[in-house]
PDB file of C-alpha atoms in Angstrom:
ATOM      1  CA  UNK E   1     -14.385 -18.596  -2.669  1.00 50.00           C
ATOM      2  CA  UNK E   2     -14.893 -15.056  -3.798  1.00 67.00           C
ATOM      3  CA  UNK E   3     -12.572 -13.718  -6.433  1.00 89.00           C
ATOM      4  CA  UNK E   4     -10.368 -10.672  -6.156  1.00 95.00           C
ATOM      5  CA  UNK E   5     -12.553  -7.754  -5.156  1.00 95.00           C
ATOM      6  CA  UNK E   6     -11.722  -4.220  -6.089  1.00 97.00           C
ATOM      7  CA  UNK E   7     -13.667  -1.167  -5.064  1.00 96.00           C
ATOM      8  CA  UNK E   8     -14.842   1.192  -6.103  1.00 97.00           C
ATOM      9  CA  UNK E   9     -15.331   0.159  -9.723  1.00 95.00           C
ATOM     10  CA  UNK E  10     -15.455   3.762 -10.820  1.00 97.00           C
ATOM     11  CA  UNK E  11     -13.960   6.724  -9.003  1.00 97.00           C
ATOM     12  CA  UNK E  12     -14.157  10.362  -9.999  1.00 98.00           C
ATOM     13  CA  UNK E  13     -11.871  12.853  -8.342  1.00 98.00           C
ATOM     14  CA  UNK E  14     -11.136  16.516  -8.885  1.00 97.00           C
ATOM     15  CA  UNK E  15      -7.564  17.586  -9.417  1.00 97.00           C
ATOM     16  CA  UNK E  16      -5.777  17.862  -6.085  1.00 97.00           C
ATOM     17  CA  UNK E  17      -7.967  15.361  -4.238  1.00 98.00           C
ATOM     18  CA  UNK E  18      -6.870  11.993  -2.937  1.00 98.00           C
ATOM     19  CA  UNK E  19      -7.873   8.678  -4.495  1.00 98.00           C
ATOM     20  CA  UNK E  20      -7.999   5.454  -2.482  1.00 98.00           C
ATOM     21  CA  UNK E  21      -8.316   2.193  -4.355  1.00 98.00           C
ATOM     22  CA  UNK E  22      -8.998  -1.010  -2.470  1.00 98.00           C
ATOM     23  CA  UNK E  23      -8.174  -4.592  -3.299  1.00 97.00           C
ATOM     24  CA  UNK E  24      -9.257  -7.627  -1.317  1.00 97.00           C
ATOM     25  CA  UNK E  25      -7.280 -10.664  -2.494  1.00 95.00           C
ATOM     26  CA  UNK E  26      -8.711 -14.127  -2.833  1.00 92.00           C
ATOM     27  CA  UNK E  27      -8.905 -16.090   0.383  1.00 89.00           C
ATOM     28  CA  UNK E  28      -5.556 -17.649   1.163  1.00 85.00           C
ATOM     29  CA  UNK E  29      -3.605 -15.365  -1.166  1.00 88.00           C
ATOM     30  CA  UNK E  30      -0.843 -13.325   0.389  1.00 88.00           C
ATOM     31  CA  UNK E  31       0.698 -11.739  -2.718  1.00 91.00           C
ATOM     32  CA  UNK E  32      -0.867  -8.638  -4.234  1.00 95.00           C
ATOM     33  CA  UNK E  33       0.171  -6.854  -7.403  1.00 95.00           C
ATOM     34  CA  UNK E  34      -1.060  -3.490  -8.668  1.00 97.00           C
ATOM     35  CA  UNK E  35      -1.035  -2.474 -12.335  1.00 96.00           C
ATOM     36  CA  UNK E  36      -2.093   0.595 -14.274  1.00 96.00           C
ATOM     37  CA  UNK E  37      -3.654   0.231 -17.681  1.00 92.00           C
ATOM     38  CA  UNK E  38      -3.733   3.036 -20.192  1.00 86.00           C
ATOM     39  CA  UNK E  39      -4.963   2.730 -23.780  1.00 76.00           C
ATOM     40  CA  UNK E  40      -2.204   1.506 -26.102  1.00 72.00           C
ATOM     41  CA  UNK E  41       0.159   0.997 -23.149  1.00 77.00           C
ATOM     42  CA  UNK E  42      -0.849  -2.367 -21.779  1.00 81.00           C
ATOM     43  CA  UNK E  43      -0.454  -3.263 -18.143  1.00 88.00           C
ATOM     44  CA  UNK E  44       2.243  -1.357 -16.343  1.00 92.00           C
ATOM     45  CA  UNK E  45       3.530  -2.912 -13.165  1.00 93.00           C
ATOM     46  CA  UNK E  46       3.367  -0.605 -10.167  1.00 95.00           C
ATOM     47  CA  UNK E  47       3.976  -2.498  -6.957  1.00 96.00           C
ATOM     48  CA  UNK E  48       4.191  -5.996  -5.509  1.00 94.00           C
ATOM     49  CA  UNK E  49       3.269  -6.539  -1.882  1.00 94.00           C
ATOM     50  CA  UNK E  50       3.025  -9.299   0.625  1.00 92.00           C
ATOM     51  CA  UNK E  51       1.288  -8.927   3.962  1.00 90.00           C
ATOM     52  CA  UNK E  52       2.838  -5.928   5.758  1.00 90.00           C
ATOM     53  CA  UNK E  53       5.721  -5.795   3.254  1.00 93.00           C
ATOM     54  CA  UNK E  54       6.429  -3.976   0.035  1.00 95.00           C
ATOM     55  CA  UNK E  55       8.503  -6.382  -2.020  1.00 92.00           C
ATOM     56  CA  UNK E  56       8.984  -4.363  -5.199  1.00 92.00           C
ATOM     57  CA  UNK E  57       7.771  -0.813  -5.811  1.00 94.00           C
ATOM     58  CA  UNK E  58       9.971  -0.102  -8.797  1.00 92.00           C
ATOM     59  CA  UNK E  59       6.958   0.762 -10.940  1.00 92.00           C
ATOM     60  CA  UNK E  60       5.501   3.333  -8.578  1.00 94.00           C
ATOM     61  CA  UNK E  61       5.962   7.024  -9.308  1.00 93.00           C
ATOM     62  CA  UNK E  62       8.257   8.505  -6.682  1.00 90.00           C
ATOM     63  CA  UNK E  63       5.766  11.103  -5.531  1.00 95.00           C
ATOM     64  CA  UNK E  64       2.081  11.065  -4.608  1.00 97.00           C
ATOM     65  CA  UNK E  65       1.671   7.269  -4.936  1.00 97.00           C
ATOM     66  CA  UNK E  66       1.817   4.799  -2.071  1.00 97.00           C
ATOM     67  CA  UNK E  67       0.586   1.297  -1.383  1.00 97.00           C
ATOM     68  CA  UNK E  68       0.084  -0.882   1.623  1.00 96.00           C
ATOM     69  CA  UNK E  69      -1.130  -4.370   2.432  1.00 95.00           C
ATOM     70  CA  UNK E  70      -1.812  -4.521   6.159  1.00 93.00           C
ATOM     71  CA  UNK E  71      -2.042  -7.643   8.231  1.00 90.00           C
ATOM     72  CA  UNK E  72      -5.802  -7.233   8.332  1.00 90.00           C
ATOM     73  CA  UNK E  73      -7.911  -5.719   5.613  1.00 92.00           C
ATOM     74  CA  UNK E  74      -7.508  -4.977   1.939  1.00 96.00           C
ATOM     75  CA  UNK E  75      -4.532  -3.658   0.070  1.00 97.00           C
ATOM     76  CA  UNK E  76      -4.785   0.075  -0.576  1.00 98.00           C
ATOM     77  CA  UNK E  77      -3.327   2.052  -3.444  1.00 98.00           C
ATOM     78  CA  UNK E  78      -3.315   5.719  -2.520  1.00 98.00           C
ATOM     79  CA  UNK E  79      -2.828   8.572  -4.936  1.00 98.00           C
ATOM     80  CA  UNK E  80      -2.467  11.995  -3.364  1.00 98.00           C
ATOM     81  CA  UNK E  81      -3.134  15.279  -5.149  1.00 98.00           C
ATOM     82  CA  UNK E  82      -4.397  13.571  -8.283  1.00 97.00           C
ATOM     83  CA  UNK E  83      -3.739  15.068 -11.704  1.00 96.00           C
ATOM     84  CA  UNK E  84      -5.439  14.430 -15.045  1.00 95.00           C
ATOM     85  CA  UNK E  85      -2.642  12.111 -16.068  1.00 94.00           C
ATOM     86  CA  UNK E  86      -3.584   9.721 -13.255  1.00 96.00           C
ATOM     87  CA  UNK E  87      -6.815   8.867 -15.076  1.00 96.00           C
ATOM     88  CA  UNK E  88      -6.561   5.174 -15.932  1.00 96.00           C
ATOM     89  CA  UNK E  89      -7.813   1.730 -15.025  1.00 95.00           C
ATOM     90  CA  UNK E  90      -6.030   0.259 -12.020  1.00 97.00           C
ATOM     91  CA  UNK E  91      -5.992  -3.500 -11.658  1.00 96.00           C
ATOM     92  CA  UNK E  92      -5.081  -5.605  -8.695  1.00 96.00           C
ATOM     93  CA  UNK E  93      -4.071  -9.257  -8.848  1.00 95.00           C
ATOM     94  CA  UNK E  94      -3.456 -11.779  -6.107  1.00 94.00           C
ATOM     95  CA  UNK E  95      -1.726 -15.121  -5.943  1.00 89.00           C
ATOM     96  CA  UNK E  96      -0.872 -17.676  -3.272  1.00 83.00           C
ATOM     97  CA  UNK E  97       2.562 -17.884  -1.727  1.00 73.00           C
ATOM     98  CA  UNK E  98       2.990 -21.604  -2.178  1.00 62.00           C
ATOM     99  CA  UNK E  99       1.522 -24.342  -4.277  1.00 57.00           C
ATOM    100  CA  UNK E 100       1.764 -25.795  -7.715  1.00 54.00           C
ATOM    101  CA  UNK E 101      -0.297 -23.296  -9.610  1.00 60.00           C
ATOM    102  CA  UNK E 102       1.057 -19.877  -8.761  1.00 72.00           C
ATOM    103  CA  UNK E 103      -1.160 -18.054 -11.196  1.00 83.00           C
ATOM    104  CA  UNK E 104      -2.458 -14.595 -10.470  1.00 89.00           C
ATOM    105  CA  UNK E 105      -6.141 -13.787 -10.411  1.00 92.00           C
ATOM    106  CA  UNK E 106      -7.341 -10.342 -11.353  1.00 93.00           C
ATOM    107  CA  UNK E 107     -10.008  -8.073  -9.983  1.00 94.00           C
ATOM    108  CA  UNK E 108     -12.447  -6.125 -12.129  1.00 93.00           C
ATOM    109  CA  UNK E 109     -10.382  -2.986 -11.811  1.00 94.00           C
ATOM    110  CA  UNK E 110     -11.041   0.553 -10.666  1.00 96.00           C
ATOM    111  CA  UNK E 111     -11.463   3.167 -13.354  1.00 95.00           C
ATOM    112  CA  UNK E 112     -10.187   6.470 -12.030  1.00 97.00           C
ATOM    113  CA  UNK E 113     -11.253   9.652 -13.756  1.00 97.00           C
ATOM    114  CA  UNK E 114      -9.703  12.932 -12.711  1.00 97.00           C
ATOM    115  CA  UNK E 115     -11.702  15.986 -13.700  1.00 96.00           C
TER     116      UNK E 115
ATOM    117  CA  UNK H   1      16.656  -3.980 -19.349  1.00 59.00           C
ATOM    118  CA  UNK H   2      14.441  -6.865 -18.327  1.00 67.00           C
ATOM    119  CA  UNK H   3      11.203  -6.847 -20.245  1.00 87.00           C
ATOM    120  CA  UNK H   4       8.355  -8.685 -21.877  1.00 92.00           C
ATOM    121  CA  UNK H   5       7.883  -7.846 -25.547  1.00 93.00           C
ATOM    122  CA  UNK H   6       4.815  -8.328 -27.650  1.00 94.00           C
ATOM    123  CA  UNK H   7       5.641  -7.155 -31.133  1.00 86.00           C
ATOM    124  CA  UNK H   8       2.149  -7.238 -32.616  1.00 88.00           C
ATOM    125  CA  UNK H   9       0.122  -4.329 -31.314  1.00 90.00           C
ATOM    126  CA  UNK H  10      -2.994  -4.897 -33.361  1.00 94.00           C
ATOM    127  CA  UNK H  11      -3.871  -7.957 -35.398  1.00 96.00           C
ATOM    128  CA  UNK H  12      -6.903  -8.169 -37.659  1.00 97.00           C
ATOM    129  CA  UNK H  13      -8.013 -11.559 -38.936  1.00 97.00           C
ATOM    130  CA  UNK H  14     -10.998 -13.073 -40.653  1.00 97.00           C
ATOM    131  CA  UNK H  15     -12.875 -15.874 -38.946  1.00 97.00           C
ATOM    132  CA  UNK H  16     -11.258 -19.292 -39.413  1.00 96.00           C
ATOM    133  CA  UNK H  17      -7.829 -17.769 -39.996  1.00 97.00           C
ATOM    134  CA  UNK H  18      -4.910 -19.044 -37.950  1.00 97.00           C
ATOM    135  CA  UNK H  19      -3.427 -16.926 -35.203  1.00 97.00           C
ATOM    136  CA  UNK H  20       0.057 -16.571 -33.821  1.00 97.00           C
ATOM    137  CA  UNK H  21       0.972 -13.847 -31.358  1.00 97.00           C
ATOM    138  CA  UNK H  22       4.579 -13.344 -30.464  1.00 96.00           C
ATOM    139  CA  UNK H  23       5.991 -12.965 -26.957  1.00 96.00           C
ATOM    140  CA  UNK H  24       9.642 -12.633 -26.001  1.00 96.00           C
ATOM    141  CA  UNK H  25      11.100 -12.003 -22.591  1.00 94.00           C
ATOM    142  CA  UNK H  26      14.504 -11.071 -21.323  1.00 92.00           C
ATOM    143  CA  UNK H  27      14.535 -12.352 -17.748  1.00 85.00           C
ATOM    144  CA  UNK H  28      17.204 -14.831 -16.771  1.00 79.00           C
ATOM    145  CA  UNK H  29      16.815 -17.826 -14.547  1.00 81.00           C
ATOM    146  CA  UNK H  30      13.684 -19.838 -13.991  1.00 83.00           C
ATOM    147  CA  UNK H  31      10.501 -18.177 -15.136  1.00 88.00           C
ATOM    148  CA  UNK H  32       6.854 -19.100 -15.309  1.00 91.00           C
ATOM    149  CA  UNK H  33       4.987 -17.929 -18.389  1.00 94.00           C
ATOM    150  CA  UNK H  34       1.377 -16.968 -18.886  1.00 95.00           C
ATOM    151  CA  UNK H  35      -1.055 -15.691 -21.462  1.00 97.00           C
ATOM    152  CA  UNK H  36      -4.030 -13.698 -20.245  1.00 96.00           C
ATOM    153  CA  UNK H  37      -7.006 -12.458 -22.233  1.00 96.00           C
ATOM    154  CA  UNK H  38      -9.069  -9.350 -21.608  1.00 93.00           C
ATOM    155  CA  UNK H  39     -12.439  -9.217 -23.343  1.00 93.00           C
ATOM    156  CA  UNK H  40     -13.897  -5.750 -23.892  1.00 88.00           C
ATOM    157  CA  UNK H  41     -14.896  -4.173 -20.608  1.00 84.00           C
ATOM    158  CA  UNK H  42     -13.759  -7.121 -18.530  1.00 86.00           C
ATOM    159  CA  UNK H  43     -10.859  -8.053 -16.293  1.00 87.00           C
ATOM    160  CA  UNK H  44      -7.969 -10.291 -17.248  1.00 91.00           C
ATOM    161  CA  UNK H  45      -8.505 -14.022 -17.335  1.00 93.00           C
ATOM    162  CA  UNK H  46      -5.914 -16.738 -17.608  1.00 93.00           C
ATOM    163  CA  UNK H  47      -5.715 -18.499 -20.973  1.00 95.00           C
ATOM    164  CA  UNK H  48      -2.820 -20.822 -20.275  1.00 95.00           C
ATOM    165  CA  UNK H  49       0.392 -21.152 -18.315  1.00 93.00           C
ATOM    166  CA  UNK H  50       3.758 -22.838 -18.459  1.00 93.00           C
ATOM    167  CA  UNK H  51       5.635 -23.911 -15.340  1.00 90.00           C
ATOM    168  CA  UNK H  52       7.690 -26.909 -16.431  1.00 88.00           C
ATOM    169  CA  UNK H  53       7.560 -30.073 -18.523  1.00 90.00           C
ATOM    170  CA  UNK H  54       6.125 -30.253 -22.014  1.00 93.00           C
ATOM    171  CA  UNK H  55       6.923 -26.919 -23.678  1.00 94.00           C
ATOM    172  CA  UNK H  56       3.726 -27.083 -25.706  1.00 96.00           C
ATOM    173  CA  UNK H  57       0.882 -26.116 -23.418  1.00 96.00           C
ATOM    174  CA  UNK H  58      -2.800 -26.145 -24.165  1.00 95.00           C
ATOM    175  CA  UNK H  59      -5.230 -23.702 -22.692  1.00 93.00           C
ATOM    176  CA  UNK H  60      -8.880 -22.898 -22.839  1.00 92.00           C
ATOM    177  CA  UNK H  61     -10.897 -22.180 -25.983  1.00 94.00           C
ATOM    178  CA  UNK H  62      -8.495 -23.986 -28.298  1.00 95.00           C
ATOM    179  CA  UNK H  63      -5.463 -21.825 -27.565  1.00 97.00           C
ATOM    180  CA  UNK H  64      -1.984 -23.230 -27.173  1.00 97.00           C
ATOM    181  CA  UNK H  65       1.479 -21.814 -26.652  1.00 97.00           C
ATOM    182  CA  UNK H  66       4.979 -23.084 -27.142  1.00 96.00           C
ATOM    183  CA  UNK H  67       7.874 -22.282 -24.846  1.00 95.00           C
ATOM    184  CA  UNK H  68      11.184 -22.130 -26.709  1.00 94.00           C
ATOM    185  CA  UNK H  69      13.829 -21.604 -24.075  1.00 91.00           C
ATOM    186  CA  UNK H  70      16.660 -20.895 -26.514  1.00 92.00           C
ATOM    187  CA  UNK H  71      14.654 -18.078 -28.068  1.00 93.00           C
ATOM    188  CA  UNK H  72      13.176 -16.753 -24.821  1.00 94.00           C
ATOM    189  CA  UNK H  73       9.810 -16.986 -26.526  1.00 95.00           C
ATOM    190  CA  UNK H  74       6.316 -18.096 -25.605  1.00 97.00           C
ATOM    191  CA  UNK H  75       4.137 -17.586 -28.661  1.00 97.00           C
ATOM    192  CA  UNK H  76       0.386 -18.015 -28.545  1.00 97.00           C
ATOM    193  CA  UNK H  77      -1.416 -19.883 -31.305  1.00 97.00           C
ATOM    194  CA  UNK H  78      -4.878 -20.890 -32.366  1.00 97.00           C
ATOM    195  CA  UNK H  79      -5.556 -22.782 -35.603  1.00 97.00           C
ATOM    196  CA  UNK H  80      -8.921 -21.174 -36.357  1.00 97.00           C
ATOM    197  CA  UNK H  81     -10.115 -17.977 -34.701  1.00 97.00           C
ATOM    198  CA  UNK H  82     -13.711 -17.017 -34.040  1.00 97.00           C
ATOM    199  CA  UNK H  83     -15.380 -13.642 -33.790  1.00 96.00           C
ATOM    200  CA  UNK H  84     -15.677 -14.200 -30.022  1.00 96.00           C
ATOM    201  CA  UNK H  85     -11.868 -14.247 -29.757  1.00 97.00           C
ATOM    202  CA  UNK H  86     -11.842 -10.491 -30.310  1.00 97.00           C
ATOM    203  CA  UNK H  87     -10.018  -9.247 -27.225  1.00 96.00           C
ATOM    204  CA  UNK H  88      -6.694  -8.033 -25.949  1.00 95.00           C
ATOM    205  CA  UNK H  89      -4.047 -10.640 -25.202  1.00 97.00           C
ATOM    206  CA  UNK H  90      -1.261 -10.210 -22.684  1.00 96.00           C
ATOM    207  CA  UNK H  91       1.852 -12.259 -22.214  1.00 96.00           C
ATOM    208  CA  UNK H  92       3.254 -12.347 -18.679  1.00 94.00           C
ATOM    209  CA  UNK H  93       6.399 -13.579 -16.976  1.00 92.00           C
ATOM    210  CA  UNK H  94       6.735 -14.507 -13.344  1.00 89.00           C
ATOM    211  CA  UNK H  95      10.333 -14.169 -12.242  1.00 85.00           C
ATOM    212  CA  UNK H  96      12.261 -16.108  -9.653  1.00 80.00           C
ATOM    213  CA  UNK H  97      11.584 -13.250  -7.248  1.00 79.00           C
ATOM    214  CA  UNK H  98       7.859 -13.888  -7.696  1.00 80.00           C
ATOM    215  CA  UNK H  99       7.231 -10.633  -9.453  1.00 85.00           C
ATOM    216  CA  UNK H 100       4.836 -10.661 -12.402  1.00 88.00           C
ATOM    217  CA  UNK H 101       5.480  -8.526 -15.467  1.00 91.00           C
ATOM    218  CA  UNK H 102       3.278  -8.075 -18.507  1.00 92.00           C
ATOM    219  CA  UNK H 103       3.838  -7.171 -22.119  1.00 92.00           C
ATOM    220  CA  UNK H 104       2.073  -4.233 -23.696  1.00 90.00           C
ATOM    221  CA  UNK H 105      -0.667  -6.443 -25.082  1.00 93.00           C
ATOM    222  CA  UNK H 106      -1.904  -7.345 -28.551  1.00 95.00           C
ATOM    223  CA  UNK H 107      -5.346  -6.318 -29.649  1.00 94.00           C
ATOM    224  CA  UNK H 108      -6.995  -8.991 -31.795  1.00 97.00           C
ATOM    225  CA  UNK H 109      -9.932  -8.083 -33.999  1.00 97.00           C
ATOM    226  CA  UNK H 110     -11.694 -10.966 -35.732  1.00 97.00           C
ATOM    227  CA  UNK H 111     -13.901 -10.021 -38.652  1.00 96.00           C
ATOM    228  CA  UNK H 112     -16.951 -12.254 -39.176  1.00 91.00           C
TER     229      UNK H 112
END
């Protein structure tokens, strides 16, 4: 059972370009969470999704950021017109919907650098 | 506002010293509690978790945590730290709505 897979691991974008970050949850997991990590700021919650549904996007900036988790395929975090301040590590976590141990498993993260 | 608070931002200890990292949360209702560890350059890994039952939970690598419901706390402890425990430690709360929120993290540096 493969773990949570995030790609790419490193992404460099010029200001104004779009960044697409992918997250494939563990097999059988239908919850996906996205977090942004900046030095000295810990893990900031961005969005919580289930298949085809956004459950909580209270941590997402109102503009330029969007997320989806389609019925088939990975979850995508999309950042349009990137700015230098978007440079950070973005982590995805997945967990099952039912069961005794509802712990979240994390991917390796995508480090976005905006130049 | 609902939150997870970790009051120690950076802790420096000598090897064999005892460790206690504080975590307080402000969510009401039933919660599940977690401590994750992030070693340098790596992703987060689960140290231990509390769902129900005995409020003193034991995790990997000699870590334990105690859930005190009246204090909304879930402090992490280890009697004797090692250099290899140098990492960042995150407390997390899973709410009744299944969302998962993290504290700002505590960086632990263990000096050999």
